Amino acid sequence: MVSVTTCILTVLIGFGSFVRSYYTEEYRPQFHFTPEQNWMNDPNGLVYHNGQYHLFYQYNPNGTTWGFMSWGHAVSTDLVHWKHLPIALECESDSNGNVLEMFFSGSAVVDVNNTTGFAIPVGKDRRGHVINSTPMVAIYTSYYPTAHTQSNGVVIRAGQQSQSIAFSNDNGLTWTQYEGNPVIESPPAGYVDQYQNFRDPFVFWYSPSSKWIMVASLANEHILLIYSSDNLKTWKLESQFGPENAKFGQWECPSLFPLYVDGNNRAEKWVILMGVNPGGVITGSGTQYIIGSFNGTTFVADPSDTYDPTQIPAGSIVFQNFESTSSTFKELGWKATGDFALFGPQVASSVTTQTINGNLGSGLLTTWIVDDSATGTIISPKFIITKNYISFLIAGGYYPYNPSTAGTANDNQVSFSLIVGGQVVHSQTGADAENLVWRSWNVAGWFGEEAYFIVTDLNTNSWGHLHVDEIIFSDTPKVEANWNDFGPDYYAAATYNGLPTADRIAIGWMNNWAYGGNIPTSPWRSAMSVPRKLALKTINNNVLLVQQPVSSLSSLYTPSLYSRKFSSLKSGETEIPVPAPYNARMKLTVSFKRGTGSKFGVILRSNATNTQETIIGYDFLGQNVFVDRFKSGDNAFVGSEPNQFPGHFIATLPSTLTDSITLNILLDWSSVEVFDGNGQVAFTSQIFPLDDSAQVKLFSVGGTTRTVTVAINGMKSSW
Ligand code: FRU
């Protein structure tokens, strides 16, 4: 990698087999993009042009926390090795130091037809004809913190967000802002009061109508606005989309692009991809997608891809809807202990926390009694599992059930759990939000067994409460949204313009607004995910957005470090020897089939005493892939809310006894990315282990796992 910063500070600290120096600081990813220093968030302006993949990104030139937002810039010819370039669009301040304009997220296009007129003569051909440049145009949100009048006479209100453009005639190296900025000053009629939350334009060329199309977000309204333009300067509002599916928090960084279903170029569909924050699948930031059609002006979601939260799957059995608000839990056959002993379901609108949304009917179970200080348990009557799924609505604080602290003095869970055979087999916490969202558990593995639910609130801190409503038993899960990633650290994903439809490549910000400003890295903060190739694939009659790391990453593979097949892997842990430094940065592929065991997986970044470990595996009974970072390393850096980071993340992936399940895992010092063989389930998760937590193990719980094949390659550094 070549750097514009030539100052290389080499700090020699011996850590066994490696030495800290430039780009090998503690936690520094070796094959993920990071800025040399300072804060980074969203990928911006992803565009492929003249053999180069451009990566612009939200960047603070002045520090390691969010602020002074500018567009950083890097390029790559292979999506693996990146070259840092000078800042493309730098935050502007007045002479008193007041910030006048920040450059928020957006996209970039190559204006091959010079629709903007931004092209300039760059030479002459052999016959003396003028050769013009091909302008690259960035379309971004101008965020103006301070009220002022621009030199072009436009009056700006404090906090305004407008859409602007800038162009480059030297392939993205230097940029000129368009003198007529902003090109879309305010949101349209009906939404003019949303002028402070109107942002993140994604623009692409729509060839059937020879127009530029923009999709931008009214973040608080959960509405995407679709505009068209002939020249990127004058825009016409065509339609709007939303709210739909995951629609709490804010909608940010939308994009809209076509893909072929199962690679068939006559079966094109369109995908909306967007960030939801807070309101992600775990807590804080998340990424959802919606599949549908686009006709050049309007996006229509497929009916099979929109989920009405007020409808429950046909044939569902309602176990408890908590509508009996004049009864105590005891009268309903439940058992309540501690501060909840004398209580029963409450009328949601009378619960005195912030406004509760998303409950069905008027009643719900809540552990908010006056305030967050109430603690105790609320236990359901026993029942027999007779359907494949249990679904429920849930909201409240993020304090997950942690098996290693449960029952100890450090137990601070706020959770809704399913108990079978005396064990917690599924557990769900809230997301630091008052809006109830649907969550589903696959329980096919316990069919015919006796079970009960327990609500446990042992937390008196802020957000130390939970709401639960509408517990149902059904044959299919109650879906809330299509999550693009089931981990906590994949946000603001954007895709490349300038590639063929079949080559849609996405990059996400590998962090989460819930704790992103506190992660313990220095002198940079935040990494990008590996670039991922997207596709639409039909799986069990559903069309899903699937993804895998781009194949060019294989250029970093070392020769095989480990390759083995176990016809039957025994119960317990089996250590795999992987030499440093590759025990901290590797590609590990594992395939396996169900044996007599209940869980199988891989333990990474573990120390000898298992006080640090990141666990990635499959639960044959719960039918889910999971990533567990309860003990991944430093996880209490979030100051006032140290619970924000740890967790056990799951994604349902049904399988049969004969299915071979594959997990592709990328480990890079401070992150793991996991993809199942189909790419329908992906997890992105940061981890901050000690350097010497570097063991690699396989595990099988409660019996054997069959036909286990493991292949490990080290990942060479791309820096
Ligand atoms: C998403 C986001 C965008 C905004 C940018 C500002 O992470 O909030 O909506 O444009 O970050 O840095």
CSV table of N, CA and C and ligand atoms in Angstrom, one decimal, residues 39 41-42 58 66 69 103-106 141 199-200 250-253 491-492 509 513, ligand 1:
chain,number,residue,atom,x,y,z
A,39,TRP,N,-11.4,9.4,12.7
A,39,TRP,CA,-12.7,8.8,12.6
A,39,TRP,C,-13.2,8.6,11.2
A,41,ASN,N,-16.9,7.0,9.2
A,41,ASN,CA,-18.2,6.2,9.2
A,41,ASN,C,-18.5,5.8,7.7
A,42,ASP,N,-19.7,6.1,7.3
A,42,ASP,CA,-20.2,5.5,6.1
A,42,ASP,C,-19.3,5.5,4.8
A,58,GLN,N,-17.1,8.9,4.9
A,58,GLN,CA,-17.3,9.9,5.9
A,58,GLN,C,-16.1,9.9,6.8
A,66,TRP,N,-16.8,11.5,15.8
A,66,TRP,CA,-17.5,12.1,14.7
A,66,TRP,C,-17.4,13.6,14.7
A,69,MET,N,-17.4,16.6,9.3
A,69,MET,CA,-17.5,15.5,8.3
A,69,MET,C,-17.1,15.9,6.9
A,103,PHE,N,-19.8,17.6,4.7
A,103,PHE,CA,-20.2,16.8,3.5
A,103,PHE,C,-20.7,15.4,4.0
A,104,PHE,N,-22.0,15.3,4.1
A,104,PHE,CA,-22.6,14.0,4.6
A,104,PHE,C,-22.6,13.0,3.4
A,105,SER,N,-23.2,11.9,3.7
A,105,SER,CA,-23.1,10.7,2.8
A,105,SER,C,-23.8,11.0,1.5
A,106,GLY,N,-23.4,10.2,0.5
A,106,GLY,CA,-23.9,10.3,-0.8
A,106,GLY,C,-23.2,9.4,-1.8
A,141,THR,N,-25.0,15.1,0.7
A,141,THR,CA,-25.8,16.0,1.5
A,141,THR,C,-24.9,17.0,2.1
A,199,ARG,N,-31.6,13.4,3.7
A,199,ARG,CA,-30.2,13.2,3.3
A,199,ARG,C,-29.9,11.9,2.6
A,200,ASP,N,-28.6,11.8,2.3
A,200,ASP,CA,-28.0,10.6,1.8
A,200,ASP,C,-28.5,10.2,0.4
A,250,GLN,N,-34.3,6.0,12.6
A,250,GLN,CA,-34.2,6.8,11.4
A,250,GLN,C,-33.8,5.9,10.2
A,251,TRP,N,-34.3,6.2,9.0
A,251,TRP,CA,-33.9,5.6,7.8
A,251,TRP,C,-32.7,6.4,7.2
A,252,GLU,N,-31.6,5.8,6.9
A,252,GLU,CA,-30.5,6.5,6.4
A,252,GLU,C,-29.8,5.7,5.2
A,253,CYS,N,-29.0,6.4,4.5
A,253,CYS,CA,-28.2,5.8,3.4
A,253,CYS,C,-29.0,4.8,2.6
A,491,TYR,N,-23.4,-1.4,8.7
A,491,TYR,CA,-24.3,-0.3,8.6
A,491,TYR,C,-23.9,0.6,7.4
A,492,ALA,N,-25.0,1.4,7.0
A,492,ALA,CA,-24.8,2.4,5.9
A,492,ALA,C,-24.2,1.7,4.7
A,509,TRP,N,-20.2,0.0,6.7
A,509,TRP,CA,-19.4,0.5,7.8
A,509,TRP,C,-19.4,-0.6,8.9
A,513,TRP,N,-23.7,2.8,15.7
A,513,TRP,CA,-23.8,4.1,16.4
A,513,TRP,C,-24.0,3.9,17.9
B,1,FRU,C1,-25.3,7.4,8.7
B,1,FRU,C2,-25.2,8.9,8.8
B,1,FRU,C3,-25.8,9.5,7.5
B,1,FRU,C4,-25.2,10.8,7.4
B,1,FRU,C5,-23.8,10.5,7.9
B,1,FRU,C6,-23.1,11.6,8.6
B,1,FRU,O1,-24.4,6.7,9.4
B,1,FRU,O2,-25.9,9.4,9.9
B,1,FRU,O3,-27.2,9.5,7.5
B,1,FRU,O4,-25.1,11.3,6.1
B,1,FRU,O5,-23.9,9.4,8.8
B,1,FRU,O6,-21.8,11.3,9.0
